[in-house]
mmCIF file with all atom_site columns, C-alpha atoms in Angstrom:
data_model
loop_
_atom_site.group_PDB
_atom_site.id
_atom_site.type_symbol
_atom_site.label_atom_id
_atom_site.label_alt_id
_atom_site.label_comp_id
_atom_site.label_asym_id
_atom_site.label_entity_id
_atom_site.label_seq_id
_atom_site.pdbx_PDB_ins_code
_atom_site.Cartn_x
_atom_site.Cartn_y
_atom_site.Cartn_z
_atom_site.occupancy
_atom_site.B_iso_or_equiv
_atom_site.pdbx_formal_charge
_atom_site.auth_seq_id
_atom_site.auth_comp_id
_atom_site.auth_asym_id
_atom_site.auth_atom_id
_atom_site.pdbx_PDB_model_num
ATOM 1   C CA . UNK A 1 1   ? -106.295 -100.844 -26.063 1.00 0.00 ? 7   UNK A CA 1
ATOM 2   C CA . UNK A 1 2   ? -103.036 -99.223  -27.212 1.00 0.00 ? 8   UNK A CA 1
ATOM 3   C CA . UNK A 1 3   ? -104.986 -97.705  -30.106 1.00 0.00 ? 9   UNK A CA 1
ATOM 4   C CA . UNK A 1 4   ? -107.497 -96.122  -27.703 1.00 0.00 ? 10  UNK A CA 1
ATOM 5   C CA . UNK A 1 5   ? -104.669 -94.714  -25.595 1.00 0.00 ? 11  UNK A CA 1
ATOM 6   C CA . UNK A 1 6   ? -102.884 -93.338  -28.672 1.00 0.00 ? 12  UNK A CA 1
ATOM 7   C CA . UNK A 1 7   ? -106.103 -91.637  -29.873 1.00 0.00 ? 13  UNK A CA 1
ATOM 8   C CA . UNK A 1 8   ? -106.445 -89.891  -26.529 1.00 0.00 ? 14  UNK A CA 1
ATOM 9   C CA . UNK A 1 9   ? -109.599 -91.738  -25.409 1.00 0.00 ? 15  UNK A CA 1
ATOM 10  C CA . UNK A 1 10  ? -108.499 -91.358  -21.794 1.00 0.00 ? 16  UNK A CA 1
ATOM 11  C CA . UNK A 1 11  ? -110.339 -89.131  -19.322 1.00 0.00 ? 17  UNK A CA 1
ATOM 12  C CA . UNK A 1 12  ? -108.444 -85.926  -18.593 1.00 0.00 ? 18  UNK A CA 1
ATOM 13  C CA . UNK A 1 13  ? -106.329 -86.108  -15.463 1.00 0.00 ? 19  UNK A CA 1
ATOM 14  C CA . UNK A 1 14  ? -105.841 -89.871  -15.733 1.00 0.00 ? 20  UNK A CA 1
ATOM 15  C CA . UNK A 1 15  ? -102.911 -91.951  -16.894 1.00 0.00 ? 21  UNK A CA 1
ATOM 16  C CA . UNK A 1 16  ? -103.619 -95.305  -18.535 1.00 0.00 ? 22  UNK A CA 1
ATOM 17  C CA . UNK A 1 17  ? -100.968 -97.996  -18.844 1.00 0.00 ? 23  UNK A CA 1
ATOM 18  C CA . UNK A 1 18  ? -100.944 -101.592 -19.950 1.00 0.00 ? 24  UNK A CA 1
ATOM 19  C CA . UNK A 1 19  ? -98.680  -103.434 -17.546 1.00 0.00 ? 25  UNK A CA 1
ATOM 20  C CA . UNK A 1 20  ? -98.279  -107.196 -17.257 1.00 0.00 ? 26  UNK A CA 1
ATOM 21  C CA . UNK A 1 21  ? -101.380 -107.651 -19.403 1.00 0.00 ? 27  UNK A CA 1
ATOM 22  C CA . UNK A 1 22  ? -103.552 -105.437 -17.178 1.00 0.00 ? 28  UNK A CA 1
ATOM 23  C CA . UNK A 1 23  ? -104.987 -102.027 -17.944 1.00 0.00 ? 29  UNK A CA 1
ATOM 24  C CA . UNK A 1 24  ? -104.151 -99.623  -15.127 1.00 0.00 ? 30  UNK A CA 1
ATOM 25  C CA . UNK A 1 25  ? -105.932 -96.273  -14.993 1.00 0.00 ? 31  UNK A CA 1
ATOM 26  C CA . UNK A 1 26  ? -104.611 -93.935  -12.313 1.00 0.00 ? 32  UNK A CA 1
ATOM 27  C CA . UNK A 1 27  ? -105.499 -90.334  -11.574 1.00 0.00 ? 33  UNK A CA 1
ATOM 28  C CA . UNK A 1 28  ? -102.434 -88.132  -11.662 1.00 0.00 ? 34  UNK A CA 1
ATOM 29  C CA . UNK A 1 29  ? -101.773 -86.320  -8.410  1.00 0.00 ? 35  UNK A CA 1
ATOM 30  C CA . UNK A 1 30  ? -100.738 -82.669  -8.285  1.00 0.00 ? 36  UNK A CA 1
ATOM 31  C CA . UNK A 1 31  ? -97.432  -83.858  -6.775  1.00 0.00 ? 37  UNK A CA 1
ATOM 32  C CA . UNK A 1 32  ? -96.758  -85.985  -9.852  1.00 0.00 ? 38  UNK A CA 1
ATOM 33  C CA . UNK A 1 33  ? -97.558  -83.128  -12.190 1.00 0.00 ? 39  UNK A CA 1
ATOM 34  C CA . UNK A 1 34  ? -95.436  -80.581  -10.307 1.00 0.00 ? 40  UNK A CA 1
ATOM 35  C CA . UNK A 1 35  ? -92.463  -82.943  -9.970  1.00 0.00 ? 41  UNK A CA 1
ATOM 36  C CA . UNK A 1 36  ? -92.525  -83.899  -13.646 1.00 0.00 ? 42  UNK A CA 1
ATOM 37  C CA . UNK A 1 37  ? -92.770  -80.220  -14.592 1.00 0.00 ? 43  UNK A CA 1
ATOM 38  C CA . UNK A 1 38  ? -89.743  -79.347  -12.421 1.00 0.00 ? 44  UNK A CA 1
ATOM 39  C CA . UNK A 1 39  ? -87.688  -82.201  -13.910 1.00 0.00 ? 45  UNK A CA 1
ATOM 40  C CA . UNK A 1 40  ? -88.704  -81.260  -17.450 1.00 0.00 ? 46  UNK A CA 1
ATOM 41  C CA . UNK A 1 41  ? -87.604  -77.660  -16.816 1.00 0.00 ? 47  UNK A CA 1
ATOM 42  C CA . UNK A 1 42  ? -84.226  -78.868  -15.477 1.00 0.00 ? 48  UNK A CA 1
ATOM 43  C CA . UNK A 1 43  ? -83.675  -81.157  -18.472 1.00 0.00 ? 49  UNK A CA 1
ATOM 44  C CA . UNK A 1 44  ? -84.481  -78.350  -20.910 1.00 0.00 ? 50  UNK A CA 1
ATOM 45  C CA . UNK A 1 45  ? -82.225  -75.966  -18.925 1.00 0.00 ? 51  UNK A CA 1
ATOM 46  C CA . UNK A 1 46  ? -79.393  -78.432  -19.550 1.00 0.00 ? 52  UNK A CA 1
ATOM 47  C CA . UNK A 1 47  ? -79.768  -77.606  -23.256 1.00 0.00 ? 53  UNK A CA 1
ATOM 48  C CA . UNK A 1 48  ? -81.741  -80.682  -24.258 1.00 0.00 ? 54  UNK A CA 1
ATOM 49  C CA . UNK A 1 49  ? -84.288  -79.809  -26.939 1.00 0.00 ? 55  UNK A CA 1
ATOM 50  C CA . UNK A 1 50  ? -87.954  -80.068  -25.963 1.00 0.00 ? 56  UNK A CA 1
ATOM 51  C CA . UNK A 1 51  ? -88.510  -82.505  -28.840 1.00 0.00 ? 57  UNK A CA 1
ATOM 52  C CA . UNK A 1 52  ? -86.415  -85.011  -26.877 1.00 0.00 ? 58  UNK A CA 1
ATOM 53  C CA . UNK A 1 53  ? -88.269  -84.596  -23.565 1.00 0.00 ? 59  UNK A CA 1
ATOM 54  C CA . UNK A 1 54  ? -91.881  -85.632  -23.027 1.00 0.00 ? 60  UNK A CA 1
ATOM 55  C CA . UNK A 1 55  ? -94.277  -87.239  -20.609 1.00 0.00 ? 61  UNK A CA 1
ATOM 56  C CA . UNK A 1 56  ? -96.832  -90.012  -20.955 1.00 0.00 ? 62  UNK A CA 1
ATOM 57  C CA . UNK A 1 57  ? -95.769  -90.902  -24.510 1.00 0.00 ? 63  UNK A CA 1
ATOM 58  C CA . UNK A 1 58  ? -95.820  -94.566  -25.509 1.00 0.00 ? 64  UNK A CA 1
ATOM 59  C CA . UNK A 1 59  ? -92.476  -96.386  -25.417 1.00 0.00 ? 65  UNK A CA 1
ATOM 60  C CA . UNK A 1 60  ? -92.416  -99.812  -27.065 1.00 0.00 ? 66  UNK A CA 1
ATOM 61  C CA . UNK A 1 61  ? -90.580  -102.756 -25.511 1.00 0.00 ? 67  UNK A CA 1
ATOM 62  C CA . UNK A 1 62  ? -90.128  -105.725 -27.895 1.00 0.00 ? 68  UNK A CA 1
ATOM 63  C CA . UNK A 1 63  ? -91.802  -108.841 -26.556 1.00 0.00 ? 69  UNK A CA 1
ATOM 64  C CA . UNK A 1 64  ? -93.253  -107.010 -23.532 1.00 0.00 ? 70  UNK A CA 1
ATOM 65  C CA . UNK A 1 65  ? -96.003  -104.599 -22.673 1.00 0.00 ? 71  UNK A CA 1
ATOM 66  C CA . UNK A 1 66  ? -95.348  -101.047 -23.722 1.00 0.00 ? 72  UNK A CA 1
ATOM 67  C CA . UNK A 1 67  ? -95.132  -98.226  -21.187 1.00 0.00 ? 73  UNK A CA 1
ATOM 68  C CA . UNK A 1 68  ? -95.758  -94.501  -20.969 1.00 0.00 ? 74  UNK A CA 1
ATOM 69  C CA . UNK A 1 69  ? -93.300  -93.172  -18.356 1.00 0.00 ? 75  UNK A CA 1
ATOM 70  C CA . UNK A 1 70  ? -94.022  -89.957  -16.490 1.00 0.00 ? 76  UNK A CA 1
ATOM 71  C CA . UNK A 1 71  ? -91.053  -88.380  -18.303 1.00 0.00 ? 77  UNK A CA 1
ATOM 72  C CA . UNK A 1 72  ? -88.753  -89.711  -21.022 1.00 0.00 ? 78  UNK A CA 1
ATOM 73  C CA . UNK A 1 73  ? -85.567  -88.323  -22.536 1.00 0.00 ? 79  UNK A CA 1
ATOM 74  C CA . UNK A 1 74  ? -84.675  -89.759  -25.938 1.00 0.00 ? 80  UNK A CA 1
ATOM 75  C CA . UNK A 1 75  ? -81.477  -89.759  -27.980 1.00 0.00 ? 81  UNK A CA 1
ATOM 76  C CA . UNK A 1 76  ? -80.504  -87.299  -30.680 1.00 0.00 ? 82  UNK A CA 1
ATOM 77  C CA . UNK A 1 77  ? -81.381  -89.625  -33.561 1.00 0.00 ? 83  UNK A CA 1
ATOM 78  C CA . UNK A 1 78  ? -84.515  -91.226  -32.095 1.00 0.00 ? 84  UNK A CA 1
ATOM 79  C CA . UNK A 1 79  ? -86.916  -92.552  -34.692 1.00 0.00 ? 85  UNK A CA 1
ATOM 80  C CA . UNK A 1 80  ? -90.566  -91.770  -34.035 1.00 0.00 ? 86  UNK A CA 1
ATOM 81  C CA . UNK A 1 81  ? -92.983  -94.491  -35.088 1.00 0.00 ? 87  UNK A CA 1
ATOM 82  C CA . UNK A 1 82  ? -96.496  -93.138  -35.276 1.00 0.00 ? 88  UNK A CA 1
ATOM 83  C CA . UNK A 1 83  ? -97.070  -91.886  -31.710 1.00 0.00 ? 89  UNK A CA 1
ATOM 84  C CA . UNK A 1 84  ? -94.367  -93.911  -29.990 1.00 0.00 ? 90  UNK A CA 1
ATOM 85  C CA . UNK A 1 85  ? -90.633  -94.484  -29.650 1.00 0.00 ? 91  UNK A CA 1
ATOM 86  C CA . UNK A 1 86  ? -88.634  -97.645  -29.159 1.00 0.00 ? 92  UNK A CA 1
ATOM 87  C CA . UNK A 1 87  ? -87.062  -98.302  -25.770 1.00 0.00 ? 93  UNK A CA 1
ATOM 88  C CA . UNK A 1 88  ? -83.767  -98.432  -27.697 1.00 0.00 ? 94  UNK A CA 1
ATOM 89  C CA . UNK A 1 89  ? -84.100  -94.656  -28.248 1.00 0.00 ? 95  UNK A CA 1
ATOM 90  C CA . UNK A 1 90  ? -84.550  -93.901  -24.527 1.00 0.00 ? 96  UNK A CA 1
ATOM 91  C CA . UNK A 1 91  ? -81.658  -92.375  -22.566 1.00 0.00 ? 97  UNK A CA 1
ATOM 92  C CA . UNK A 1 92  ? -83.473  -91.671  -19.298 1.00 0.00 ? 98  UNK A CA 1
ATOM 93  C CA . UNK A 1 93  ? -86.813  -92.285  -17.638 1.00 0.00 ? 99  UNK A CA 1
ATOM 94  C CA . UNK A 1 94  ? -88.345  -90.427  -14.715 1.00 0.00 ? 100 UNK A CA 1
ATOM 95  C CA . UNK A 1 95  ? -91.222  -91.872  -12.722 1.00 0.00 ? 101 UNK A CA 1
ATOM 96  C CA . UNK A 1 96  ? -93.058  -90.375  -9.741  1.00 0.00 ? 102 UNK A CA 1
ATOM 97  C CA . UNK A 1 97  ? -94.428  -92.892  -7.250  1.00 0.00 ? 103 UNK A CA 1
ATOM 98  C CA . UNK A 1 98  ? -98.210  -92.663  -7.051  1.00 0.00 ? 104 UNK A CA 1
ATOM 99  C CA . UNK A 1 99  ? -98.459  -94.642  -3.811  1.00 0.00 ? 105 UNK A CA 1
ATOM 100 C CA . UNK A 1 100 ? -96.081  -95.571  -0.977  1.00 0.00 ? 106 UNK A CA 1
ATOM 101 C CA . UNK A 1 101 ? -93.630  -98.354  -1.894  1.00 0.00 ? 107 UNK A CA 1
ATOM 102 C CA . UNK A 1 102 ? -95.233  -98.618  -5.345  1.00 0.00 ? 108 UNK A CA 1
ATOM 103 C CA . UNK A 1 103 ? -94.328  -102.117 -6.562  1.00 0.00 ? 109 UNK A CA 1
ATOM 104 C CA . UNK A 1 104 ? -94.667  -101.095 -10.202 1.00 0.00 ? 110 UNK A CA 1
ATOM 105 C CA . UNK A 1 105 ? -92.078  -98.319  -9.891  1.00 0.00 ? 111 UNK A CA 1
ATOM 106 C CA . UNK A 1 106 ? -89.754  -99.941  -7.326  1.00 0.00 ? 112 UNK A CA 1
ATOM 107 C CA . UNK A 1 107 ? -89.673  -103.496 -8.660  1.00 0.00 ? 113 UNK A CA 1
ATOM 108 C CA . UNK A 1 108 ? -91.206  -104.101 -12.078 1.00 0.00 ? 114 UNK A CA 1
ATOM 109 C CA . UNK A 1 109 ? -90.002  -100.884 -13.736 1.00 0.00 ? 115 UNK A CA 1
ATOM 110 C CA . UNK A 1 110 ? -86.506  -101.306 -12.262 1.00 0.00 ? 116 UNK A CA 1
ATOM 111 C CA . UNK A 1 111 ? -86.250  -104.754 -13.844 1.00 0.00 ? 117 UNK A CA 1
ATOM 112 C CA . UNK A 1 112 ? -87.792  -103.739 -17.148 1.00 0.00 ? 118 UNK A CA 1
ATOM 113 C CA . UNK A 1 113 ? -85.880  -100.483 -17.688 1.00 0.00 ? 119 UNK A CA 1
ATOM 114 C CA . UNK A 1 114 ? -82.609  -102.094 -16.620 1.00 0.00 ? 120 UNK A CA 1
ATOM 115 C CA . UNK A 1 115 ? -83.153  -105.169 -18.799 1.00 0.00 ? 121 UNK A CA 1
ATOM 116 C CA . UNK A 1 116 ? -83.689  -102.946 -21.856 1.00 0.00 ? 122 UNK A CA 1
ATOM 117 C CA . UNK A 1 117 ? -80.566  -100.894 -21.147 1.00 0.00 ? 123 UNK A CA 1
ATOM 118 C CA . UNK A 1 118 ? -82.117  -97.563  -20.222 1.00 0.00 ? 124 UNK A CA 1
ATOM 119 C CA . UNK A 1 119 ? -79.056  -95.830  -18.751 1.00 0.00 ? 125 UNK A CA 1
ATOM 120 C CA . UNK A 1 120 ? -80.784  -93.614  -16.203 1.00 0.00 ? 126 UNK A CA 1
ATOM 121 C CA . UNK A 1 121 ? -83.906  -94.349  -14.163 1.00 0.00 ? 127 UNK A CA 1
ATOM 122 C CA . UNK A 1 122 ? -84.850  -91.591  -11.739 1.00 0.00 ? 128 UNK A CA 1
ATOM 123 C CA . UNK A 1 123 ? -87.647  -92.384  -9.291  1.00 0.00 ? 129 UNK A CA 1
ATOM 124 C CA . UNK A 1 124 ? -89.057  -89.460  -7.313  1.00 0.00 ? 130 UNK A CA 1
ATOM 125 C CA . UNK A 1 125 ? -91.069  -90.499  -4.261  1.00 0.00 ? 131 UNK A CA 1
ATOM 126 C CA . UNK A 1 126 ? -93.189  -87.770  -2.634  1.00 0.00 ? 132 UNK A CA 1
ATOM 127 C CA . UNK A 1 127 ? -94.026  -90.162  0.241   1.00 0.00 ? 133 UNK A CA 1
ATOM 128 C CA . UNK A 1 128 ? -90.376  -90.867  1.135   1.00 0.00 ? 134 UNK A CA 1
ATOM 129 C CA . UNK A 1 129 ? -89.366  -87.332  0.187   1.00 0.00 ? 135 UNK A CA 1
ATOM 130 C CA . UNK A 1 130 ? -86.447  -88.782  -1.741  1.00 0.00 ? 136 UNK A CA 1
ATOM 131 C CA . UNK A 1 131 ? -85.233  -89.465  -5.257  1.00 0.00 ? 137 UNK A CA 1
ATOM 132 C CA . UNK A 1 132 ? -83.578  -92.743  -6.227  1.00 0.00 ? 138 UNK A CA 1
ATOM 133 C CA . UNK A 1 133 ? -81.103  -92.405  -9.083  1.00 0.00 ? 139 UNK A CA 1
ATOM 134 C CA . UNK A 1 134 ? -80.414  -95.736  -10.791 1.00 0.00 ? 140 UNK A CA 1
ATOM 135 C CA . UNK A 1 135 ? -77.599  -96.265  -13.303 1.00 0.00 ? 141 UNK A CA 1
ATOM 136 C CA . UNK A 1 136 ? -75.501  -99.135  -14.691 1.00 0.00 ? 142 UNK A CA 1
ATOM 137 C CA . UNK A 1 137 ? -78.378  -101.153 -16.213 1.00 0.00 ? 143 UNK A CA 1
ATOM 138 C CA . UNK A 1 138 ? -78.139  -104.937 -16.446 1.00 0.00 ? 144 UNK A CA 1
ATOM 139 C CA . UNK A 1 139 ? -80.424  -107.902 -17.095 1.00 0.00 ? 145 UNK A CA 1
ATOM 140 C CA . UNK A 1 140 ? -82.120  -107.783 -13.656 1.00 0.00 ? 146 UNK A CA 1
ATOM 141 C CA . UNK A 1 141 ? -82.242  -104.041 -12.994 1.00 0.00 ? 147 UNK A CA 1
ATOM 142 C CA . UNK A 1 142 ? -79.501  -101.578 -12.101 1.00 0.00 ? 148 UNK A CA 1
ATOM 143 C CA . UNK A 1 143 ? -76.049  -102.029 -10.616 1.00 0.00 ? 149 UNK A CA 1
ATOM 144 C CA . UNK A 1 144 ? -76.065  -98.676  -8.856  1.00 0.00 ? 150 UNK A CA 1
ATOM 145 C CA . UNK A 1 145 ? -78.887  -97.005  -6.929  1.00 0.00 ? 151 UNK A CA 1
ATOM 146 C CA . UNK A 1 146 ? -78.404  -93.869  -4.844  1.00 0.00 ? 152 UNK A CA 1
ATOM 147 C CA . UNK A 1 147 ? -81.183  -92.397  -2.687  1.00 0.00 ? 153 UNK A CA 1
ATOM 148 C CA . UNK A 1 148 ? -81.042  -88.614  -2.391  1.00 0.00 ? 154 UNK A CA 1
ATOM 149 C CA . UNK A 1 149 ? -83.335  -86.733  0.011   1.00 0.00 ? 155 UNK A CA 1
ATOM 150 C CA . UNK A 1 150 ? -85.498  -83.951  -1.411  1.00 0.00 ? 156 UNK A CA 1
ATOM 151 C CA . UNK A 1 151 ? -83.672  -80.657  -1.014  1.00 0.00 ? 157 UNK A CA 1
ATOM 152 C CA . UNK A 1 152 ? -80.381  -81.939  -2.466  1.00 0.00 ? 158 UNK A CA 1
ATOM 153 C CA . UNK A 1 153 ? -79.470  -81.640  -6.153  1.00 0.00 ? 159 UNK A CA 1
ATOM 154 C CA . UNK A 1 154 ? -79.453  -84.755  -8.345  1.00 0.00 ? 160 UNK A CA 1
ATOM 155 C CA . UNK A 1 155 ? -77.012  -84.904  -11.260 1.00 0.00 ? 161 UNK A CA 1
ATOM 156 C CA . UNK A 1 156 ? -76.457  -87.442  -14.001 1.00 0.00 ? 162 UNK A CA 1
ATOM 157 C CA . UNK A 1 157 ? -74.816  -87.629  -17.401 1.00 0.00 ? 163 UNK A CA 1
ATOM 158 C CA . UNK A 1 158 ? -76.652  -89.049  -20.403 1.00 0.00 ? 164 UNK A CA 1
ATOM 159 C CA . UNK A 1 159 ? -74.976  -91.377  -22.908 1.00 0.00 ? 165 UNK A CA 1
ATOM 160 C CA . UNK A 1 160 ? -74.726  -88.355  -25.236 1.00 0.00 ? 166 UNK A CA 1
ATOM 161 C CA . UNK A 1 161 ? -72.487  -86.576  -22.708 1.00 0.00 ? 167 UNK A CA 1
ATOM 162 C CA . UNK A 1 162 ? -75.207  -84.104  -21.757 1.00 0.00 ? 168 UNK A CA 1
ATOM 163 C CA . UNK A 1 163 ? -75.214  -83.384  -18.009 1.00 0.00 ? 169 UNK A CA 1
ATOM 164 C CA . UNK A 1 164 ? -78.461  -82.758  -16.148 1.00 0.00 ? 170 UNK A CA 1
ATOM 165 C CA . UNK A 1 165 ? -78.747  -81.309  -12.639 1.00 0.00 ? 171 UNK A CA 1
ATOM 166 C CA . UNK A 1 166 ? -82.131  -81.235  -10.940 1.00 0.00 ? 172 UNK A CA 1
ATOM 167 C CA . UNK A 1 167 ? -82.938  -79.071  -7.934  1.00 0.00 ? 173 UNK A CA 1
ATOM 168 C CA . UNK A 1 168 ? -85.195  -81.242  -5.772  1.00 0.00 ? 174 UNK A CA 1
ATOM 169 C CA . UNK A 1 169 ? -85.876  -78.522  -3.193  1.00 0.00 ? 175 UNK A CA 1
ATOM 170 C CA . UNK A 1 170 ? -89.096  -77.641  -5.006  1.00 0.00 ? 176 UNK A CA 1
ATOM 171 C CA . UNK A 1 171 ? -90.356  -81.237  -5.188  1.00 0.00 ? 177 UNK A CA 1
ATOM 172 C CA . UNK A 1 172 ? -93.632  -81.518  -3.278  1.00 0.00 ? 178 UNK A CA 1
ATOM 173 C CA . UNK A 1 173 ? -94.028  -84.076  -0.512  1.00 0.00 ? 179 UNK A CA 1
ATOM 174 C CA . UNK A 1 174 ? -97.153  -86.077  0.149   1.00 0.00 ? 180 UNK A CA 1
ATOM 175 C CA . UNK A 1 175 ? -98.428  -87.494  3.423   1.00 0.00 ? 181 UNK A CA 1
ATOM 176 C CA . UNK A 1 176 ? -98.654  -91.287  3.405   1.00 0.00 ? 182 UNK A CA 1
ATOM 177 C CA . UNK A 1 177 ? -102.206 -91.058  4.787   1.00 0.00 ? 183 UNK A CA 1
ATOM 178 C CA . UNK A 1 178 ? -103.392 -88.546  2.191   1.00 0.00 ? 184 UNK A CA 1
ATOM 179 C CA . UNK A 1 179 ? -105.963 -89.853  -0.316  1.00 0.00 ? 185 UNK A CA 1
#
């Protein structure tokens, strides 16, 4: 299945992930696309080269299912392997919740990204109209989580010393009852 994903055999507008041994195919919402685009622009405005910022690219996790986060920021000396990077190269991950209280983003990804030492996990939630910034990774998740309402800036510093500030005032909201 990973080979099919890497070759691009996924219908346009869909995101396919293998998570806990299951194949999950989800249509990307406009809110996800717009939010990821705004975050990517902010990261690049902080002086981080575009080669270090990408979305939906395979990240390998040794002994676990791989993932393709909505947005990933990698280190300066990251080593590309075919069409993927190791989780050890990842400095920050951004996910956009695709449904209210998304268990994958709020529970499983928190545990996984924290366990593998990803320093910054930013979860944008168009249903809650808030961003959760998680730092201080440990074996069960993150030691620090701060919820910031849309409209307020979010700032964090990467392990490289690079500082990123994201204006969330442009992040689109989504009604809980919207299909």
